[in-house]
PDB file of C-alpha atoms in Angstrom:
ATOM      1  CA  MET A   1       4.716  11.986  34.130  1.00  0.00           C
ATOM      2  CA  SER A   2       7.878  10.135  33.099  1.00  0.00           C
ATOM      3  CA  SER A   3       7.808   7.598  30.279  1.00  0.00           C
ATOM      4  CA  ASP A   4       8.442   4.766  32.775  1.00  0.00           C
ATOM      5  CA  ASP A   5       5.497   5.904  34.880  1.00  0.00           C
ATOM      6  CA  PHE A   6       3.278   6.066  31.773  1.00  0.00           C
ATOM      7  CA  VAL A   7       4.428   2.566  30.739  1.00  0.00           C
ATOM      8  CA  ILE A   8       3.790   1.087  34.195  1.00  0.00           C
ATOM      9  CA  GLU A   9       0.420   2.823  34.450  1.00  0.00           C
ATOM     10  CA  HIS A  10      -0.674   0.923  31.324  1.00  0.00           C
ATOM     11  CA  GLY A  11       0.491  -2.457  32.600  1.00  0.00           C
ATOM     12  CA  LEU A  12       3.688  -2.649  30.573  1.00  0.00           C
ATOM     13  CA  ASN A  13       7.211  -3.591  31.640  1.00  0.00           C
ATOM     14  CA  PRO A  14       9.633  -0.671  31.076  1.00  0.00           C
ATOM     15  CA  GLU A  15      12.518  -3.125  30.630  1.00  0.00           C
ATOM     16  CA  ARG A  16      10.843  -4.948  27.726  1.00  0.00           C
ATOM     17  CA  MET A  17       9.797  -2.019  25.572  1.00  0.00           C
ATOM     18  CA  PRO A  18      10.848  -2.040  21.890  1.00  0.00           C
ATOM     19  CA  ASN A  19      13.575   0.343  20.822  1.00  0.00           C
ATOM     20  CA  HIS A  20      12.116   0.744  17.350  1.00  0.00           C
ATOM     21  CA  ILE A  21       8.524   0.354  16.150  1.00  0.00           C
ATOM     22  CA  ALA A  22       7.722   0.299  12.427  1.00  0.00           C
ATOM     23  CA  MET A  23       4.162   0.688  11.131  1.00  0.00           C
ATOM     24  CA  ILE A  24       2.553  -0.003   7.771  1.00  0.00           C
ATOM     25  CA  MET A  25      -0.390   2.397   7.839  1.00  0.00           C
ATOM     26  CA  ASP A  26      -2.965   0.648   5.664  1.00  0.00           C
ATOM     27  CA  GLY A  27      -6.697   1.048   5.195  1.00  0.00           C
ATOM     28  CA  ASN A  28      -7.352   4.769   4.698  1.00  0.00           C
ATOM     29  CA  GLY A  29      -9.160   4.251   1.400  1.00  0.00           C
ATOM     30  CA  ARG A  30     -11.288   1.371   2.685  1.00  0.00           C
ATOM     31  CA  TRP A  31     -12.185   3.381   5.794  1.00  0.00           C
ATOM     32  CA  ALA A  32     -13.497   6.197   3.581  1.00  0.00           C
ATOM     33  CA  LYS A  33     -15.269   3.818   1.183  1.00  0.00           C
ATOM     34  CA  LYS A  34     -17.207   2.210   4.049  1.00  0.00           C
ATOM     35  CA  ARG A  35     -18.608   5.666   4.770  1.00  0.00           C
ATOM     36  CA  LEU A  36     -19.242   6.469   1.091  1.00  0.00           C
ATOM     37  CA  TRP A  37     -16.633   9.233   1.264  1.00  0.00           C
ATOM     38  CA  ASN A  38     -13.819  10.217  -1.070  1.00  0.00           C
ATOM     39  CA  ARG A  39     -10.553   8.340  -0.390  1.00  0.00           C
ATOM     40  CA  VAL A  40      -8.880  11.639   0.492  1.00  0.00           C
ATOM     41  CA  LYS A  41     -11.111  11.852   3.587  1.00  0.00           C
ATOM     42  CA  GLY A  42      -9.548   8.605   4.743  1.00  0.00           C
ATOM     43  CA  HIS A  43      -6.053  10.020   4.287  1.00  0.00           C
ATOM     44  CA  GLU A  44      -7.037  13.141   6.249  1.00  0.00           C
ATOM     45  CA  LYS A  45      -8.288  11.009   9.134  1.00  0.00           C
ATOM     46  CA  GLY A  46      -5.158   8.856   8.847  1.00  0.00           C
ATOM     47  CA  ALA A  47      -2.988  11.952   9.317  1.00  0.00           C
ATOM     48  CA  GLU A  48      -4.738  12.587  12.637  1.00  0.00           C
ATOM     49  CA  VAL A  49      -3.842   9.059  13.750  1.00  0.00           C
ATOM     50  CA  VAL A  50      -0.208   9.652  12.763  1.00  0.00           C
ATOM     51  CA  ARG A  51      -0.205  12.613  15.141  1.00  0.00           C
ATOM     52  CA  GLU A  52      -1.696  10.469  17.928  1.00  0.00           C
ATOM     53  CA  MET A  53       0.803   7.641  17.412  1.00  0.00           C
ATOM     54  CA  VAL A  54       3.775  10.011  17.492  1.00  0.00           C
ATOM     55  CA  ARG A  55       2.522  11.498  20.756  1.00  0.00           C
ATOM     56  CA  THR A  56       1.836   8.062  22.255  1.00  0.00           C
ATOM     57  CA  CYS A  57       5.245   6.660  21.320  1.00  0.00           C
ATOM     58  CA  ARG A  58       6.894   9.745  22.793  1.00  0.00           C
ATOM     59  CA  LYS A  59       4.988   9.225  26.067  1.00  0.00           C
ATOM     60  CA  LEU A  60       6.001   5.553  26.040  1.00  0.00           C
ATOM     61  CA  GLY A  61       9.653   6.470  25.593  1.00  0.00           C
ATOM     62  CA  ILE A  62      10.015   4.629  22.256  1.00  0.00           C
ATOM     63  CA  PRO A  63      13.353   5.821  20.791  1.00  0.00           C
ATOM     64  CA  ILE A  64      12.462   5.303  17.104  1.00  0.00           C
ATOM     65  CA  LEU A  65       9.124   5.252  15.244  1.00  0.00           C
ATOM     66  CA  THR A  66       9.116   4.561  11.495  1.00  0.00           C
ATOM     67  CA  LEU A  67       5.916   5.093   9.500  1.00  0.00           C
ATOM     68  CA  TYR A  68       5.419   3.840   5.937  1.00  0.00           C
ATOM     69  CA  ALA A  69       3.795   6.952   4.508  1.00  0.00           C
ATOM     70  CA  PHE A  70       4.279   6.663   0.720  1.00  0.00           C
ATOM     71  CA  SER A  71       5.848   3.805  -1.215  1.00  0.00           C
ATOM     72  CA  THR A  72       7.584   3.794  -4.593  1.00  0.00           C
ATOM     73  CA  GLU A  73       4.554   1.846  -5.862  1.00  0.00           C
ATOM     74  CA  ASN A  74       2.141   4.528  -4.641  1.00  0.00           C
ATOM     75  CA  TRP A  75       3.229   6.764  -7.520  1.00  0.00           C
ATOM     76  CA  GLY A  76       1.031   4.504  -9.673  1.00  0.00           C
ATOM     77  CA  ARG A  77      -2.152   5.692  -7.913  1.00  0.00           C
ATOM     78  CA  PRO A  78      -4.505   8.188  -9.635  1.00  0.00           C
ATOM     79  CA  LYS A  79      -2.836  11.543 -10.152  1.00  0.00           C
ATOM     80  CA  ALA A  80      -5.494  13.392  -8.132  1.00  0.00           C
ATOM     81  CA  GLU A  81      -5.000  11.086  -5.129  1.00  0.00           C
ATOM     82  CA  VAL A  82      -1.213  11.441  -5.262  1.00  0.00           C
ATOM     83  CA  GLY A  83      -1.579  15.210  -5.421  1.00  0.00           C
ATOM     84  CA  ALA A  84      -3.897  15.189  -2.418  1.00  0.00           C
ATOM     85  CA  LEU A  85      -1.440  13.017  -0.479  1.00  0.00           C
ATOM     86  CA  MET A  86       1.423  15.394  -1.221  1.00  0.00           C
ATOM     87  CA  LEU A  87      -0.701  18.352  -0.077  1.00  0.00           C
ATOM     88  CA  LEU A  88      -1.594  16.532   3.141  1.00  0.00           C
ATOM     89  CA  LEU A  89       2.057  15.679   3.709  1.00  0.00           C
ATOM     90  CA  ARG A  90       3.124  19.300   3.336  1.00  0.00           C
ATOM     91  CA  ARG A  91       0.351  20.471   5.668  1.00  0.00           C
ATOM     92  CA  PHE A  92       1.377  17.861   8.222  1.00  0.00           C
ATOM     93  CA  LEU A  93       5.000  18.967   8.127  1.00  0.00           C
ATOM     94  CA  VAL A  94       4.061  22.617   8.574  1.00  0.00           C
ATOM     95  CA  SER A  95       1.528  21.977  11.338  1.00  0.00           C
ATOM     96  CA  GLU A  96       3.676  19.569  13.349  1.00  0.00           C
ATOM     97  CA  GLN A  97       7.081  21.250  13.313  1.00  0.00           C
ATOM     98  CA  ASP A  98       6.424  23.187  16.536  1.00  0.00           C
ATOM     99  CA  GLU A  99       5.167  20.098  18.372  1.00  0.00           C
ATOM    100  CA  LEU A 100       8.120  18.019  17.193  1.00  0.00           C
ATOM    101  CA  THR A 101      10.477  20.693  18.487  1.00  0.00           C
ATOM    102  CA  ARG A 102       8.584  21.086  21.772  1.00  0.00           C
ATOM    103  CA  ASN A 103       8.590  17.324  22.394  1.00  0.00           C
ATOM    104  CA  ASN A 104      12.290  16.880  21.518  1.00  0.00           C
ATOM    105  CA  ILE A 105      11.553  14.688  18.460  1.00  0.00           C
ATOM    106  CA  ARG A 106      13.993  14.524  15.565  1.00  0.00           C
ATOM    107  CA  PHE A 107      12.366  14.266  12.141  1.00  0.00           C
ATOM    108  CA  ASN A 108      13.958  12.091   9.458  1.00  0.00           C
ATOM    109  CA  THR A 109      12.978  10.581   6.110  1.00  0.00           C
ATOM    110  CA  LEU A 110      13.733   7.276   4.383  1.00  0.00           C
ATOM    111  CA  GLY A 111      13.444   6.939   0.619  1.00  0.00           C
ATOM    112  CA  GLN A 112      13.860   8.811  -2.646  1.00  0.00           C
ATOM    113  CA  THR A 113      12.677  12.173  -1.394  1.00  0.00           C
ATOM    114  CA  GLU A 114      14.206  13.842  -4.433  1.00  0.00           C
ATOM    115  CA  HIS A 115      11.188  12.499  -6.369  1.00  0.00           C
ATOM    116  CA  LEU A 116       8.722  14.406  -4.187  1.00  0.00           C
ATOM    117  CA  PRO A 117       7.312  17.801  -5.282  1.00  0.00           C
ATOM    118  CA  GLU A 118       9.699  20.676  -4.678  1.00  0.00           C
ATOM    119  CA  ASP A 119       7.511  22.402  -2.082  1.00  0.00           C
ATOM    120  CA  VAL A 120       7.334  19.158  -0.080  1.00  0.00           C
ATOM    121  CA  GLN A 121      11.125  18.786  -0.261  1.00  0.00           C
ATOM    122  CA  VAL A 122      11.509  22.336   1.051  1.00  0.00           C
ATOM    123  CA  SER A 123       9.158  21.598   3.970  1.00  0.00           C
ATOM    124  CA  ILE A 124      11.068  18.407   4.761  1.00  0.00           C
ATOM    125  CA  ASP A 125      14.385  20.255   4.811  1.00  0.00           C
ATOM    126  CA  ILE A 126      12.971  22.952   7.120  1.00  0.00           C
ATOM    127  CA  VAL A 127      11.642  20.438   9.662  1.00  0.00           C
ATOM    128  CA  LYS A 128      14.847  18.391   9.541  1.00  0.00           C
ATOM    129  CA  LYS A 129      16.944  21.466  10.275  1.00  0.00           C
ATOM    130  CA  LEU A 130      14.631  22.621  13.063  1.00  0.00           C
ATOM    131  CA  THR A 131      14.718  19.240  14.810  1.00  0.00           C
ATOM    132  CA  ARG A 132      18.197  17.920  13.991  1.00  0.00           C
ATOM    133  CA  ASP A 133      19.510  18.395  17.533  1.00  0.00           C
ATOM    134  CA  ASN A 134      16.505  16.775  19.235  1.00  0.00           C
ATOM    135  CA  ASP A 135      17.366  13.519  20.987  1.00  0.00           C
ATOM    136  CA  GLY A 136      14.198  12.403  22.772  1.00  0.00           C
ATOM    137  CA  MET A 137      12.896  10.321  19.872  1.00  0.00           C
ATOM    138  CA  THR A 138      13.370   9.897  16.118  1.00  0.00           C
ATOM    139  CA  LEU A 139      10.377   9.952  13.784  1.00  0.00           C
ATOM    140  CA  ASN A 140      11.126   8.417  10.383  1.00  0.00           C
ATOM    141  CA  LEU A 141       8.664   8.931   7.541  1.00  0.00           C
ATOM    142  CA  ALA A 142       9.265   6.495   4.680  1.00  0.00           C
ATOM    143  CA  LEU A 143       8.483   8.584   1.583  1.00  0.00           C
ATOM    144  CA  SER A 144       8.842   7.355  -1.988  1.00  0.00           C
ATOM    145  CA  TYR A 145      10.374   4.355  -0.258  1.00  0.00           C
ATOM    146  CA  GLY A 146      10.824   0.784  -1.475  1.00  0.00           C
ATOM    147  CA  GLY A 147      12.791  -1.957   0.264  1.00  0.00           C
ATOM    148  CA  ARG A 148      14.147  -3.445  -2.954  1.00  0.00           C
ATOM    149  CA  GLU A 149      15.192  -0.010  -4.216  1.00  0.00           C
ATOM    150  CA  GLU A 150      16.994   0.568  -0.912  1.00  0.00           C
ATOM    151  CA  ILE A 151      18.895  -2.712  -1.268  1.00  0.00           C
ATOM    152  CA  ILE A 152      19.845  -1.979  -4.890  1.00  0.00           C
ATOM    153  CA  ARG A 153      21.080   1.467  -3.797  1.00  0.00           C
ATOM    154  CA  MET A 154      23.157  -0.153  -1.045  1.00  0.00           C
ATOM    155  CA  VAL A 155      24.647  -2.772  -3.408  1.00  0.00           C
ATOM    156  CA  LYS A 156      25.659  -0.115  -5.931  1.00  0.00           C
ATOM    157  CA  ARG A 157      27.368   1.978  -3.259  1.00  0.00           C
ATOM    158  CA  ILE A 158      29.319  -0.930  -1.803  1.00  0.00           C
ATOM    159  CA  ALA A 159      30.170  -2.235  -5.277  1.00  0.00           C
ATOM    160  CA  GLY A 160      31.551   1.200  -6.115  1.00  0.00           C
ATOM    161  CA  MET A 161      33.771   1.111  -3.025  1.00  0.00           C
ATOM    162  CA  VAL A 162      35.076  -2.327  -4.002  1.00  0.00           C
ATOM    163  CA  GLU A 163      35.610  -1.296  -7.613  1.00  0.00           C
ATOM    164  CA  SER A 164      37.549   1.816  -6.579  1.00  0.00           C
ATOM    165  CA  GLY A 165      39.747  -0.209  -4.239  1.00  0.00           C
ATOM    166  CA  HIS A 166      38.462   1.414  -1.036  1.00  0.00           C
ATOM    167  CA  MET A 167      37.153  -1.913   0.249  1.00  0.00           C
ATOM    168  CA  ALA A 168      37.941  -5.594  -0.318  1.00  0.00           C
ATOM    169  CA  ALA A 169      34.961  -7.780  -1.241  1.00  0.00           C
ATOM    170  CA  ASP A 170      35.711 -10.235   1.557  1.00  0.00           C
ATOM    171  CA  ALA A 171      35.625  -7.359   4.077  1.00  0.00           C
ATOM    172  CA  ILE A 172      31.891  -6.809   3.525  1.00  0.00           C
ATOM    173  CA  THR A 173      29.877  -7.637   6.648  1.00  0.00           C
ATOM    174  CA  GLU A 174      26.321  -7.166   7.902  1.00  0.00           C
ATOM    175  CA  ARG A 175      27.523  -3.910   9.443  1.00  0.00           C
ATOM    176  CA  THR A 176      28.772  -2.747   6.040  1.00  0.00           C
ATOM    177  CA  VAL A 177      25.338  -3.358   4.590  1.00  0.00           C
ATOM    178  CA  ALA A 178      23.537  -1.654   7.502  1.00  0.00           C
ATOM    179  CA  ASP A 179      25.793   1.389   7.187  1.00  0.00           C
ATOM    180  CA  HIS A 180      24.668   1.915   3.583  1.00  0.00           C
ATOM    181  CA  LEU A 181      20.914   1.720   4.147  1.00  0.00           C
ATOM    182  CA  TYR A 182      18.597   4.671   4.781  1.00  0.00           C
ATOM    183  CA  THR A 183      18.486   3.603   8.443  1.00  0.00           C
ATOM    184  CA  MET A 184      22.241   3.767   8.981  1.00  0.00           C
ATOM    185  CA  GLY A 185      23.112   4.262  12.633  1.00  0.00           C
ATOM    186  CA  MET A 186      19.667   3.186  13.843  1.00  0.00           C
ATOM    187  CA  ALA A 187      18.573   0.075  15.698  1.00  0.00           C
ATOM    188  CA  ASP A 188      16.538  -2.344  13.593  1.00  0.00           C
ATOM    189  CA  PRO A 189      12.790  -2.497  14.299  1.00  0.00           C
ATOM    190  CA  ASP A 190      11.833  -4.797  17.166  1.00  0.00           C
ATOM    191  CA  LEU A 191       8.142  -4.656  16.227  1.00  0.00           C
ATOM    192  CA  LEU A 192       6.394  -4.262  12.881  1.00  0.00           C
ATOM    193  CA  ILE A 193       2.668  -3.472  12.936  1.00  0.00           C
ATOM    194  CA  ARG A 194       0.415  -3.561   9.874  1.00  0.00           C
ATOM    195  CA  THR A 195      -3.162  -2.392   9.969  1.00  0.00           C
ATOM    196  CA  SER A 196      -6.213  -3.265   7.793  1.00  0.00           C
ATOM    197  CA  GLY A 197      -5.998  -7.069   7.903  1.00  0.00           C
ATOM    198  CA  GLU A 198      -3.506  -7.455   5.051  1.00  0.00           C
ATOM    199  CA  MET A 199      -0.777  -9.940   5.974  1.00  0.00           C
ATOM    200  CA  ARG A 200       2.205  -8.976   3.875  1.00  0.00           C
ATOM    201  CA  ILE A 201       5.320  -6.832   4.179  1.00  0.00           C
ATOM    202  CA  SER A 202       4.764  -4.778   1.006  1.00  0.00           C
ATOM    203  CA  ASN A 203       8.428  -4.051   0.269  1.00  0.00           C
ATOM    204  CA  PHE A 204       9.042  -2.343   3.620  1.00  0.00           C
ATOM    205  CA  LEU A 205      12.394  -2.445   5.462  1.00  0.00           C
ATOM    206  CA  LEU A 206      13.235  -5.846   3.972  1.00  0.00           C
ATOM    207  CA  TRP A 207      16.715  -6.040   5.505  1.00  0.00           C
ATOM    208  CA  GLN A 208      15.907  -4.341   8.797  1.00  0.00           C
ATOM    209  CA  ILE A 209      12.947  -6.499   9.882  1.00  0.00           C
ATOM    210  CA  ALA A 210      14.832  -9.806   9.705  1.00  0.00           C
ATOM    211  CA  TYR A 211      14.171 -10.436  13.418  1.00  0.00           C
ATOM    212  CA  ALA A 212      11.273  -8.071  14.081  1.00  0.00           C
ATOM    213  CA  GLU A 213       8.143  -9.363  15.782  1.00  0.00           C
ATOM    214  CA  LEU A 214       5.234  -9.032  13.329  1.00  0.00           C
ATOM    215  CA  PHE A 215       1.728  -8.032  14.345  1.00  0.00           C
ATOM    216  CA  PHE A 216      -1.186  -7.797  11.928  1.00  0.00           C
ATOM    217  CA  THR A 217      -4.442  -6.181  12.990  1.00  0.00           C
ATOM    218  CA  ARG A 218      -7.731  -5.983  11.086  1.00  0.00           C
ATOM    219  CA  THR A 219      -8.225  -2.418  12.327  1.00  0.00           C
ATOM    220  CA  LEU A 220      -8.138   0.126   9.505  1.00  0.00           C
ATOM    221  CA  TRP A 221      -5.490   2.800  10.080  1.00  0.00           C
ATOM    222  CA  PRO A 222      -7.953   5.679  10.724  1.00  0.00           C
ATOM    223  CA  ASP A 223      -9.455   3.603  13.572  1.00  0.00           C
ATOM    224  CA  PHE A 224      -6.092   2.651  15.111  1.00  0.00           C
ATOM    225  CA  SER A 225      -5.688   4.039  18.621  1.00  0.00           C
ATOM    226  CA  GLU A 226      -3.411   4.398  21.602  1.00  0.00           C
ATOM    227  CA  ALA A 227      -5.383   1.654  23.367  1.00  0.00           C
ATOM    228  CA  GLU A 228      -4.748  -0.810  20.542  1.00  0.00           C
ATOM    229  CA  LEU A 229      -1.053   0.031  20.444  1.00  0.00           C
ATOM    230  CA  ILE A 230      -0.873  -0.678  24.180  1.00  0.00           C
ATOM    231  CA  ARG A 231      -2.565  -4.071  23.632  1.00  0.00           C
ATOM    232  CA  ILE A 232      -0.066  -4.917  20.884  1.00  0.00           C
ATOM    233  CA  LEU A 233       2.835  -3.953  23.127  1.00  0.00           C
ATOM    234  CA  LYS A 234       1.505  -6.266  25.833  1.00  0.00           C
ATOM    235  CA  ASP A 235       1.450  -9.085  23.269  1.00  0.00           C
ATOM    236  CA  PHE A 236       4.989  -8.137  22.195  1.00  0.00           C
ATOM    237  CA  GLN A 237       6.229  -8.352  25.779  1.00  0.00           C
ATOM    238  CA  CYS A 238       4.827 -11.893  26.092  1.00  0.00           C
ATOM    239  CA  ARG A 239       6.789 -13.159  23.090  1.00  0.00           C
ATOM    240  CA  GLU A 240      10.092 -14.983  23.506  1.00  0.00           C
ATOM    241  CA  ARG A 241      12.690 -13.499  21.189  1.00  0.00           C
ATOM    242  CA  ARG A 242      15.435 -16.094  20.616  1.00  0.00           C
ATOM    243  CA  TYR A 243      17.062 -14.860  17.372  1.00  0.00           C
ATOM    244  CA  GLY A 244      17.570 -18.467  16.245  1.00  0.00           C
ATOM    245  CA  ARG A 245      19.069 -19.517  19.565  1.00  0.00           C
ATOM    246  CA  VAL A 246      17.710 -21.575  22.456  1.00  0.00           C
ATOM    247  CA  ASN A 247      17.082 -19.854  25.764  1.00  0.00           C
TER     248      ASN A 247
END
């Protein structure tokens, strides 16, 4: 079944699909706590949902999916939980590399991946190399990522170009900024989804989501499903996106 056929089958308009979906995957710990389980169980279930969302977005023909997997602030969590998250991340990378290759999905990361454990960095590099020529979809995992850190990094790089004489200050444009972010060369998100009922951005893609449609759901991430994503996309397609103009 083609992506257009899958889209139409679910009552969506193929011509109004987002080019880039970003997701803040929130609620793993609360999901586990409700069941009197260790928080790690919630992260394990959340990893299963990541797999489902990647598959669903591929079937829908979404060109780019960006998932907020681990923020710069998450390093402040208990050491045991961080260690469990890194182990889960490495297992995910190893287990999914064949499926990513088979489904023509390119794997990419956003953030300070040099701060991740060495074995995780090695796994990331392997999957990136295996999938670098895939062009059916791009999966971005935001790892050790913070929007403010990304902007500071961009400012320093552009300032260095100005200081060295390679660029005039008055030549800086929005494109200049975009070309020095982790998402360089990618379309900005059209839709940002956050699960768990929290209604904040949490330092995620601060520049890129300037005109994204925002959708907040009370569903905890481990309970998020293909059916709910389809419902959100139907809501997205009913919105009028004017970008500050009048239609």
